[in-house]
Short mmCIF file of C-alpha atoms in Angstrom, two decimals:
data_model
loop_
_atom_site.label_atom_id
_atom_site.label_comp_id
_atom_site.label_asym_id
_atom_site.label_seq_id
_atom_site.Cartn_x
_atom_site.Cartn_y
_atom_site.Cartn_z
CA MET A 144 0.00 0.00 0.00
CA THR A 145 2.14 2.88 -1.30
CA ARG A 146 1.58 6.51 -0.36
CA ALA A 147 0.37 7.29 -3.88
CA LEU A 148 -2.15 4.44 -3.84
CA THR A 149 -3.32 5.41 -0.35
CA LEU A 150 -3.90 8.98 -1.55
CA LEU A 151 -5.78 7.77 -4.63
CA PHE A 152 -7.97 5.54 -2.47
CA ALA A 153 -8.72 8.47 -0.15
CA VAL A 154 -9.60 10.83 -3.03
CA ALA A 155 -11.68 8.19 -4.81
CA ALA A 156 -13.54 7.25 -1.63
CA GLY A 157 -14.27 10.91 -0.95
CA GLY A 158 -15.33 11.53 -4.55
CA ALA A 159 -17.67 8.57 -4.41
CA VAL A 160 -19.38 9.32 -1.10
CA ALA A 161 -19.68 13.02 -2.01
CA ASN A 162 -22.43 11.99 -4.43
CA LEU A 163 -24.71 11.38 -1.46
CA TYR A 164 -24.40 14.93 -0.16
CA TYR A 165 -24.42 17.33 -3.08
CA ALA A 166 -28.12 17.93 -2.51
CA GLN A 167 -27.82 18.84 1.17
CA PRO A 168 -27.04 22.58 0.88
CA LEU A 169 -29.33 22.83 -2.16
CA LEU A 170 -32.54 21.80 -0.42
CA ASP A 171 -34.09 25.26 -0.41
CA VAL A 172 -33.22 25.86 -4.08
CA ILE A 173 -34.54 22.46 -5.17
CA ALA A 174 -37.71 23.03 -3.14
CA GLY A 175 -38.29 26.35 -4.91
CA ASP A 176 -37.51 24.98 -8.37
CA LEU A 177 -39.72 21.90 -7.99
CA ARG A 178 -42.34 23.73 -5.90
CA VAL A 179 -42.37 21.55 -2.79
CA GLY A 180 -42.08 22.30 0.92
CA GLU A 181 -39.05 21.98 3.23
CA SER A 182 -40.36 18.82 4.89
CA VAL A 183 -40.83 17.12 1.51
CA VAL A 184 -37.48 18.12 0.01
CA GLY A 185 -35.73 17.01 3.20
CA LEU A 186 -36.81 13.47 2.34
CA LEU A 187 -34.40 13.52 -0.63
CA ILE A 188 -31.54 13.06 1.82
CA THR A 189 -33.43 10.25 3.53
CA ALA A 190 -34.05 8.55 0.17
CA THR A 191 -30.34 8.73 -0.67
CA GLN A 192 -29.32 7.30 2.69
CA ILE A 193 -31.78 4.41 2.36
CA GLY A 194 -30.48 3.66 -1.13
CA TYR A 195 -26.92 3.72 0.18
CA ALA A 196 -27.78 1.30 2.99
CA LEU A 197 -29.27 -1.07 0.38
CA GLY A 198 -26.13 -0.80 -1.76
CA ILE A 199 -23.95 -1.50 1.26
CA LEU A 200 -26.03 -4.55 2.17
CA PHE A 201 -26.36 -6.12 -1.28
CA ILE A 202 -23.15 -5.06 -3.09
CA VAL A 203 -20.28 -4.43 -0.67
CA PRO A 204 -20.14 -8.06 0.63
CA LEU A 205 -19.08 -9.09 -2.88
CA GLY A 206 -15.71 -7.48 -2.15
CA ASP A 207 -14.74 -10.66 -0.25
CA PHE A 208 -15.52 -12.87 -3.25
CA ARG A 209 -15.10 -10.85 -6.47
CA ASP A 210 -12.34 -9.06 -8.34
CA ARG A 211 -12.37 -5.59 -6.79
CA ARG A 212 -10.33 -4.16 -9.65
CA ARG A 213 -13.44 -4.66 -11.81
CA LEU A 214 -16.17 -4.27 -9.19
CA ILE A 215 -15.15 -0.81 -7.94
CA PRO A 216 -14.93 0.95 -11.36
CA LEU A 217 -18.18 -0.72 -12.47
CA MET A 218 -20.08 0.71 -9.52
CA MET A 219 -18.61 4.16 -10.17
CA VAL A 220 -19.78 4.11 -13.80
CA LEU A 221 -23.29 3.13 -12.70
CA SER A 222 -23.20 5.93 -10.13
CA ALA A 223 -22.34 8.44 -12.87
CA GLY A 224 -25.46 7.35 -14.77
CA ALA A 225 -27.62 7.86 -11.67
CA LEU A 226 -26.17 11.36 -11.20
CA VAL A 227 -27.10 12.28 -14.77
CA ALA A 228 -30.64 11.08 -14.01
CA CYS A 229 -30.72 13.48 -11.04
CA ALA A 230 -29.61 16.35 -13.26
CA VAL A 231 -32.48 15.88 -15.72
CA ALA A 232 -35.23 14.96 -13.24
CA PRO A 233 -38.38 17.00 -14.07
CA GLU A 234 -40.14 16.71 -10.70
CA ILE A 235 -39.62 15.60 -7.09
CA ILE A 236 -40.69 11.95 -7.39
CA THR A 237 -38.32 11.29 -10.29
CA LEU A 238 -35.53 13.09 -8.45
CA ALA A 239 -36.18 11.03 -5.31
CA LEU A 240 -35.98 7.77 -7.29
CA ALA A 241 -32.78 8.93 -8.97
CA MET A 242 -31.32 9.79 -5.56
CA VAL A 243 -32.13 6.27 -4.36
CA ALA A 244 -30.21 4.97 -7.40
CA VAL A 245 -27.29 7.24 -6.52
CA GLY A 246 -27.30 5.78 -3.02
CA VAL A 247 -27.40 2.17 -4.22
CA THR A 248 -24.51 2.61 -6.68
CA THR A 249 -22.30 4.90 -4.57
CA VAL A 250 -20.66 2.09 -2.62
CA SER A 251 -17.18 2.02 -4.15
CA GLY A 252 -15.72 3.97 -1.22
CA GLN A 253 -16.88 1.26 1.18
CA ILE A 254 -15.28 -1.44 -0.97
CA LEU A 255 -12.06 0.57 -1.11
CA THR A 256 -11.81 0.86 2.68
CA PRO A 257 -11.51 -2.88 3.46
CA LEU A 258 -9.29 -3.24 0.38
CA ALA A 259 -6.93 -0.70 1.94
CA GLY A 260 -7.02 -2.76 5.14
CA ASP A 261 -6.10 -5.88 3.14
CA LEU A 262 -3.17 -4.21 1.39
CA ALA A 263 -1.72 -2.61 4.55
CA ASP A 264 0.39 -4.49 7.09
CA ASP A 265 -0.62 -4.94 10.73
CA ALA A 266 1.61 -2.16 12.05
CA SER A 267 0.20 0.53 9.76
CA ARG A 268 -3.35 -0.69 9.12
CA GLY A 269 -4.95 1.86 11.43
CA ARG A 270 -3.05 4.75 9.85
CA THR A 271 -3.87 3.58 6.31
CA VAL A 272 -7.55 3.02 7.06
CA GLY A 273 -7.61 6.38 8.85
CA ILE A 274 -6.34 8.20 5.76
CA VAL A 275 -8.87 6.49 3.46
CA VAL A 276 -11.78 7.01 5.86
CA SER A 277 -10.75 10.64 6.40
CA GLY A 278 -10.79 11.09 2.63
CA LEU A 279 -14.18 9.46 2.48
CA LEU A 280 -15.65 11.66 5.18
CA SER A 281 -13.94 14.76 3.81
CA GLY A 282 -15.79 14.09 0.57
CA ILE A 283 -19.04 14.64 2.43
CA LEU A 284 -17.94 18.14 3.42
CA VAL A 285 -16.28 19.01 0.11
CA ALA A 286 -19.59 18.12 -1.55
CA ARG A 287 -21.33 20.84 0.45
CA ILE A 288 -18.72 23.45 -0.52
CA PHE A 289 -18.63 22.45 -4.18
CA SER A 290 -22.39 22.17 -4.66
CA GLY A 291 -23.08 25.53 -3.01
CA LEU A 292 -20.56 27.40 -5.15
CA ILE A 293 -21.51 25.73 -8.45
CA ALA A 294 -25.24 26.00 -7.88
CA ASP A 295 -24.93 29.68 -7.02
CA ALA A 296 -23.02 30.33 -10.27
CA THR A 297 -25.14 28.07 -12.51
CA SER A 298 -27.90 25.76 -11.24
CA TRP A 299 -28.33 22.77 -8.98
CA ARG A 300 -28.61 20.49 -12.05
CA VAL A 301 -25.09 21.38 -13.21
CA VAL A 302 -23.75 20.16 -9.85
CA PHE A 303 -24.89 16.62 -10.61
CA LEU A 304 -23.53 16.71 -14.19
CA ILE A 305 -20.06 17.76 -13.01
CA ALA A 306 -20.15 15.11 -10.28
CA ALA A 307 -20.86 12.46 -12.92
CA GLY A 308 -17.77 13.51 -14.86
CA VAL A 309 -15.57 13.40 -11.74
CA VAL A 310 -16.74 9.88 -10.91
CA LEU A 311 -15.94 8.64 -14.43
CA VAL A 312 -12.37 9.99 -14.21
CA LEU A 313 -11.85 8.32 -10.83
CA ALA A 314 -13.21 5.02 -12.18
CA PHE A 315 -10.59 5.10 -14.95
CA LEU A 316 -7.73 5.87 -12.55
CA LEU A 317 -8.74 3.12 -10.13
CA HIS A 318 -9.03 0.53 -12.89
CA ARG A 319 -5.43 1.29 -13.85
CA SER A 320 -4.07 1.44 -10.28
CA ILE A 321 -5.76 -1.26 -8.19
CA PRO A 322 -3.49 -4.32 -8.07
CA ARG A 323 -4.77 -7.63 -9.36
CA LEU A 324 -5.82 -9.70 -6.36
CA LYS A 325 -7.43 -13.08 -6.15
CA PRO A 326 -10.68 -13.26 -4.13
CA LYS A 327 -9.90 -13.77 -0.44
CA THR A 328 -12.32 -16.68 -0.03
CA ALA A 329 -13.93 -19.28 -2.25
CA VAL A 330 -16.92 -18.05 -4.24
CA ILE A 331 -20.21 -19.11 -2.65
CA SER A 332 -23.83 -18.46 -3.59
CA TYR A 333 -25.11 -14.90 -3.34
CA GLY A 334 -27.65 -15.96 -0.72
CA ALA A 335 -24.89 -17.50 1.40
CA VAL A 336 -22.91 -14.25 1.13
CA LEU A 337 -25.80 -12.25 2.53
CA ARG A 338 -26.53 -14.80 5.25
CA SER A 339 -22.90 -14.65 6.36
CA VAL A 340 -23.26 -10.91 7.02
CA PHE A 341 -26.14 -11.51 9.39
CA SER A 342 -24.25 -14.39 10.99
CA LEU A 343 -21.36 -12.05 11.79
CA ILE A 344 -23.77 -9.55 13.34
CA ALA A 345 -25.42 -12.26 15.43
CA HIS A 346 -22.22 -13.81 16.79
CA GLU A 347 -19.65 -10.99 17.07
CA ARG A 348 -20.21 -8.95 20.22
CA LYS A 349 -17.54 -6.41 19.25
CA LEU A 350 -19.33 -5.80 15.95
CA GLN A 351 -22.70 -5.36 17.66
CA VAL A 352 -21.46 -2.67 20.05
CA THR A 353 -19.48 -0.92 17.33
CA MET A 354 -22.52 -0.86 15.02
CA VAL A 355 -24.64 0.86 17.67
CA LEU A 356 -21.95 3.50 18.28
CA GLY A 357 -21.41 4.01 14.55
CA ALA A 358 -25.11 4.35 13.75
CA THR A 359 -25.59 6.85 16.57
CA GLY A 360 -22.58 8.88 15.45
CA PHE A 361 -23.58 9.05 11.83
CA GLY A 362 -27.19 9.81 12.73
CA LEU A 363 -25.97 12.81 14.74
CA PHE A 364 -23.68 13.86 11.90
CA THR A 365 -26.47 13.93 9.27
CA MET A 366 -28.93 15.49 11.70
CA PHE A 367 -26.53 18.33 12.40
CA TRP A 368 -25.65 19.10 8.77
CA THR A 369 -29.22 18.79 7.49
CA ALA A 370 -30.56 21.11 10.20
CA LEU A 371 -27.64 23.50 9.66
CA THR A 372 -28.88 24.17 6.13
CA PHE A 373 -32.24 25.28 7.53
CA LEU A 374 -30.61 27.36 10.28
CA LEU A 375 -28.36 29.29 7.92
CA SER A 376 -31.11 29.81 5.32
CA ASP A 377 -33.56 31.34 7.81
CA PRO A 378 -33.36 34.48 9.99
CA PRO A 379 -31.19 35.81 11.51
CA TYR A 380 -28.56 34.54 9.05
CA ARG A 381 -30.29 34.25 5.64
CA TYR A 382 -27.09 33.13 3.92
CA PRO A 383 -27.04 32.33 0.19
CA ILE A 384 -26.30 28.80 -1.03
CA TRP A 385 -22.61 29.38 -1.69
CA ALA A 386 -22.06 30.76 1.81
CA ILE A 387 -23.83 27.79 3.40
CA GLY A 388 -21.61 25.45 1.41
CA LEU A 389 -18.47 27.19 2.69
CA PHE A 390 -19.28 26.06 6.23
CA GLY A 391 -17.97 22.70 5.05
CA VAL A 392 -14.47 24.22 5.38
CA ALA A 393 -14.90 24.17 9.16
CA GLY A 394 -15.86 20.53 8.92
CA LEU A 395 -12.75 19.79 6.85
CA VAL A 396 -10.61 21.10 9.71
CA GLY A 397 -12.24 18.49 11.92
CA ALA A 398 -11.76 15.77 9.30
CA VAL A 399 -8.03 16.47 9.01
CA ALA A 400 -7.63 16.53 12.78
CA ALA A 401 -9.53 13.23 13.14
CA GLN A 402 -7.12 11.46 10.79
CA GLY A 403 -4.76 10.92 13.72
CA ALA A 404 -7.27 8.46 15.19
CA GLY A 405 -5.75 5.75 12.98
CA ARG A 406 -2.41 6.17 14.74
CA VAL A 407 -4.21 6.05 18.10
CA HIS A 408 -5.53 2.62 17.07
CA ASP A 409 -2.09 1.38 15.97
CA ARG A 410 -0.70 2.32 19.41
CA GLY A 411 -3.36 0.27 21.23
CA TRP A 412 -5.44 3.17 22.57
CA SER A 413 -8.55 2.59 20.47
CA VAL A 414 -11.06 2.06 23.29
CA THR A 415 -9.94 5.07 25.32
CA GLY A 416 -9.84 7.18 22.16
CA THR A 417 -13.45 6.24 21.38
CA GLY A 418 -14.62 7.48 24.77
CA LEU A 419 -12.78 10.78 24.35
CA ALA A 420 -14.27 11.19 20.88
CA TRP A 421 -17.79 10.81 22.24
CA LEU A 422 -17.12 13.27 25.03
CA LEU A 423 -16.04 15.75 22.36
CA VAL A 424 -19.28 15.15 20.42
CA ALA A 425 -21.36 15.90 23.53
CA ILE A 426 -19.43 19.13 24.12
CA ALA A 427 -19.90 20.09 20.47
CA TRP A 428 -23.69 19.87 20.73
CA ALA A 429 -23.68 21.92 23.93
CA ILE A 430 -21.68 24.68 22.24
CA ALA A 431 -23.65 24.56 18.98
CA GLY A 432 -26.85 25.04 20.97
CA PHE A 433 -25.86 28.70 21.47
CA GLY A 434 -25.51 29.18 17.71
CA GLY A 435 -29.08 30.18 16.98
CA HIS A 436 -28.00 33.82 17.06
CA VAL A 437 -24.19 33.72 17.51
CA LEU A 438 -22.29 32.36 14.52
CA VAL A 439 -19.01 31.61 16.30
CA PHE A 440 -20.72 28.91 18.38
CA VAL A 441 -21.90 27.23 15.17
CA VAL A 442 -18.37 27.16 13.73
CA VAL A 443 -16.80 25.81 16.94
CA GLY A 444 -19.54 23.19 17.14
CA ILE A 445 -18.87 22.08 13.56
CA VAL A 446 -15.14 21.58 14.16
CA LEU A 447 -15.57 19.69 17.43
CA LEU A 448 -18.42 17.55 16.13
CA ASP A 449 -16.45 16.51 13.07
CA ILE A 450 -13.33 15.64 15.07
CA GLY A 451 -15.41 13.54 17.46
CA VAL A 452 -17.67 11.76 14.96
CA GLN A 453 -14.99 11.12 12.37
CA GLY A 454 -12.42 10.10 14.98
CA GLN A 455 -14.69 7.48 16.51
CA ASN A 456 -15.66 6.26 13.04
CA ILE A 457 -12.00 5.65 12.09
CA LEU A 458 -11.42 3.83 15.38
CA ASN A 459 -14.57 1.76 14.88
CA GLN A 460 -13.61 0.57 11.41
CA SER A 461 -10.00 -0.16 12.36
CA ARG A 462 -11.28 -2.22 15.31
CA ILE A 463 -13.79 -4.34 13.40
CA PHE A 464 -11.21 -5.15 10.70
CA GLN A 465 -9.34 -7.07 13.41
CA ILE A 466 -12.22 -9.53 13.77
CA SER A 467 -11.51 -11.43 10.53
CA ALA A 468 -9.11 -10.68 7.67
CA ALA A 469 -11.17 -12.89 5.32
CA ALA A 470 -14.44 -11.08 6.03
CA ARG A 471 -13.47 -7.41 6.06
CA SER A 472 -15.90 -6.43 3.28
CA ARG A 473 -18.77 -8.15 5.05
CA LEU A 474 -17.80 -6.63 8.40
CA ASN A 475 -17.70 -3.26 6.72
CA THR A 476 -21.09 -4.01 5.18
CA ALA A 477 -22.64 -4.57 8.57
CA TYR A 478 -21.03 -1.50 10.11
CA ILE A 479 -21.75 0.94 7.28
CA ALA A 480 -25.29 -0.33 6.70
CA GLY A 481 -25.97 0.42 10.34
CA ASN A 482 -24.37 3.84 9.93
CA PHE A 483 -26.58 4.82 7.06
CA VAL A 484 -29.73 3.52 8.63
CA GLY A 485 -28.76 5.87 11.45
CA GLY A 486 -28.00 8.57 8.89
CA SER A 487 -31.39 8.27 7.22
CA ILE A 488 -33.10 8.52 10.61
CA GLY A 489 -30.92 11.51 11.45
CA SER A 490 -31.81 13.46 8.32
CA PHE A 491 -35.50 12.69 8.79
CA ALA A 492 -35.28 13.70 12.47
CA ALA A 493 -33.62 16.98 11.51
CA ALA A 494 -36.56 17.98 9.30
CA LEU A 495 -39.07 16.87 11.95
CA LEU A 496 -37.30 18.55 14.87
CA TRP A 497 -36.78 21.73 12.88
CA SER A 498 -40.47 21.99 12.07
CA THR A 499 -41.46 21.46 15.71
CA GLY A 500 -38.77 23.15 17.80
CA GLY A 501 -36.13 24.64 15.52
CA TRP A 502 -32.41 24.67 16.31
CA PRO A 503 -32.82 24.27 20.11
CA ALA A 504 -34.79 21.02 19.59
CA VAL A 505 -32.11 19.67 17.23
CA CYS A 506 -29.25 20.46 19.63
CA THR A 507 -31.06 19.11 22.70
CA THR A 508 -31.72 15.83 20.89
CA GLY A 509 -28.11 15.67 19.70
CA ALA A 510 -26.77 16.17 23.22
CA ALA A 511 -29.11 13.48 24.61
CA LEU A 512 -28.02 10.94 21.98
CA SER A 513 -24.36 11.75 22.67
CA ALA A 514 -24.95 10.97 26.34
CA PHE A 515 -26.59 7.69 25.27
CA ALA A 516 -23.48 6.73 23.25
CA LEU A 517 -21.19 7.60 26.18
CA LEU A 518 -23.28 5.35 28.43
CA ILE A 519 -22.88 2.45 25.98
CA TRP A 520 -19.13 3.06 25.87
CA LEU A 521 -18.90 3.13 29.67
CA THR A 522 -20.80 -0.15 30.07
CA THR A 523 -18.78 -2.03 27.43
CA ARG A 524 -15.29 -0.56 27.73
CA HIS A 525 -13.88 -3.14 30.20
CA SER A 526 -14.54 -6.10 27.91
CA ALA A 527 -13.34 -4.05 24.92
CA LEU A 528 -10.09 -3.23 26.73
CA ARG A 529 -9.49 -6.92 27.47
CA THR A 530 -10.00 -7.79 23.80
CA GLN A 531 -7.75 -4.93 22.72
CA SER A 532 -5.01 -6.03 25.11
CA ALA A 533 -5.17 -9.60 23.80
CA THR A 534 -4.93 -8.36 20.21
CA VAL A 535 -1.88 -6.20 20.95
CA SER A 536 -0.20 -9.10 22.76
CA GLY A 537 -0.92 -11.37 19.80
CA ARG A 538 0.87 -8.96 17.46
CA ARG A 539 3.95 -9.01 19.68
#
């Protein structure tokens, strides 16, 4: 796993997952263009997240059994087609269906992540996975910046057309760069592949706990960023689209800072690091709660939330990849599917909470869910520390 290949994986993963989030800062513009309300247009994000969860469940497990050098570029080409469908959608139902298709096909980043884990050695796996996951999560924030600027200069439809072109270029580069690898395990029936995912969930305690923490974290992440669009569009801020998109820069600061979580894992501090990450998330919501009328609290909340959520996500994925080298794609399937079920609930909750209680309701709910995650961490950390210690000793 060379530095150049690691960087390409990170950029490609970010470019792929960005497709899920181009619409987020454009919700008000799309609502006006297609003549629908805020609560209806907010469901576009939910539709995309549901589609992504389906793609994770039904496509990503194939990474353990198929040639990933072919599978990853194929999914990126299909994703480009779905993005073009979004660009030409004449009304909200067609756009929602196209967004579901974008979600289903935008899974290449989640096939790249376990592939990076396979190509890295034990001593640097956390760092390598951390770089790729940071690239993936940075793509979410870059999407907000890019879509806001392009839509303000042209239209929201052009955003999706440019995204389709970017994905096609990345598909070409990956096809040329991914090494030829034999499947890690013998090919079995598709039904058996899917059943094995649920078997891992049922029997691996570490995976179960990590899935709950991951789903909670990503639900909070999408809830925050979806509600932030409404906050910055309404009084007292009333920012234009391009300005709302630029708030993703603050999130990028958090993404870069969170990259160090991979090194924390490699040094054997994963469990403690997870607890600290969740404490940071809780503090972020408390600070952001004062941002209804004071912008600096919003910015500080963005940075802290992104460090916490992305840091714990990197630690989570690095930890579950230790469970089985032969099943990393299926382990990632279980973890990310849970994440995006949480994400779809989070985006839906943001629209619901905003319509009932505005920004204070969103932040109060976020703080409560952060406390819930900390409680789970506290009740499971002793067994996790024992497992972590055994794993470190096994390496030595």
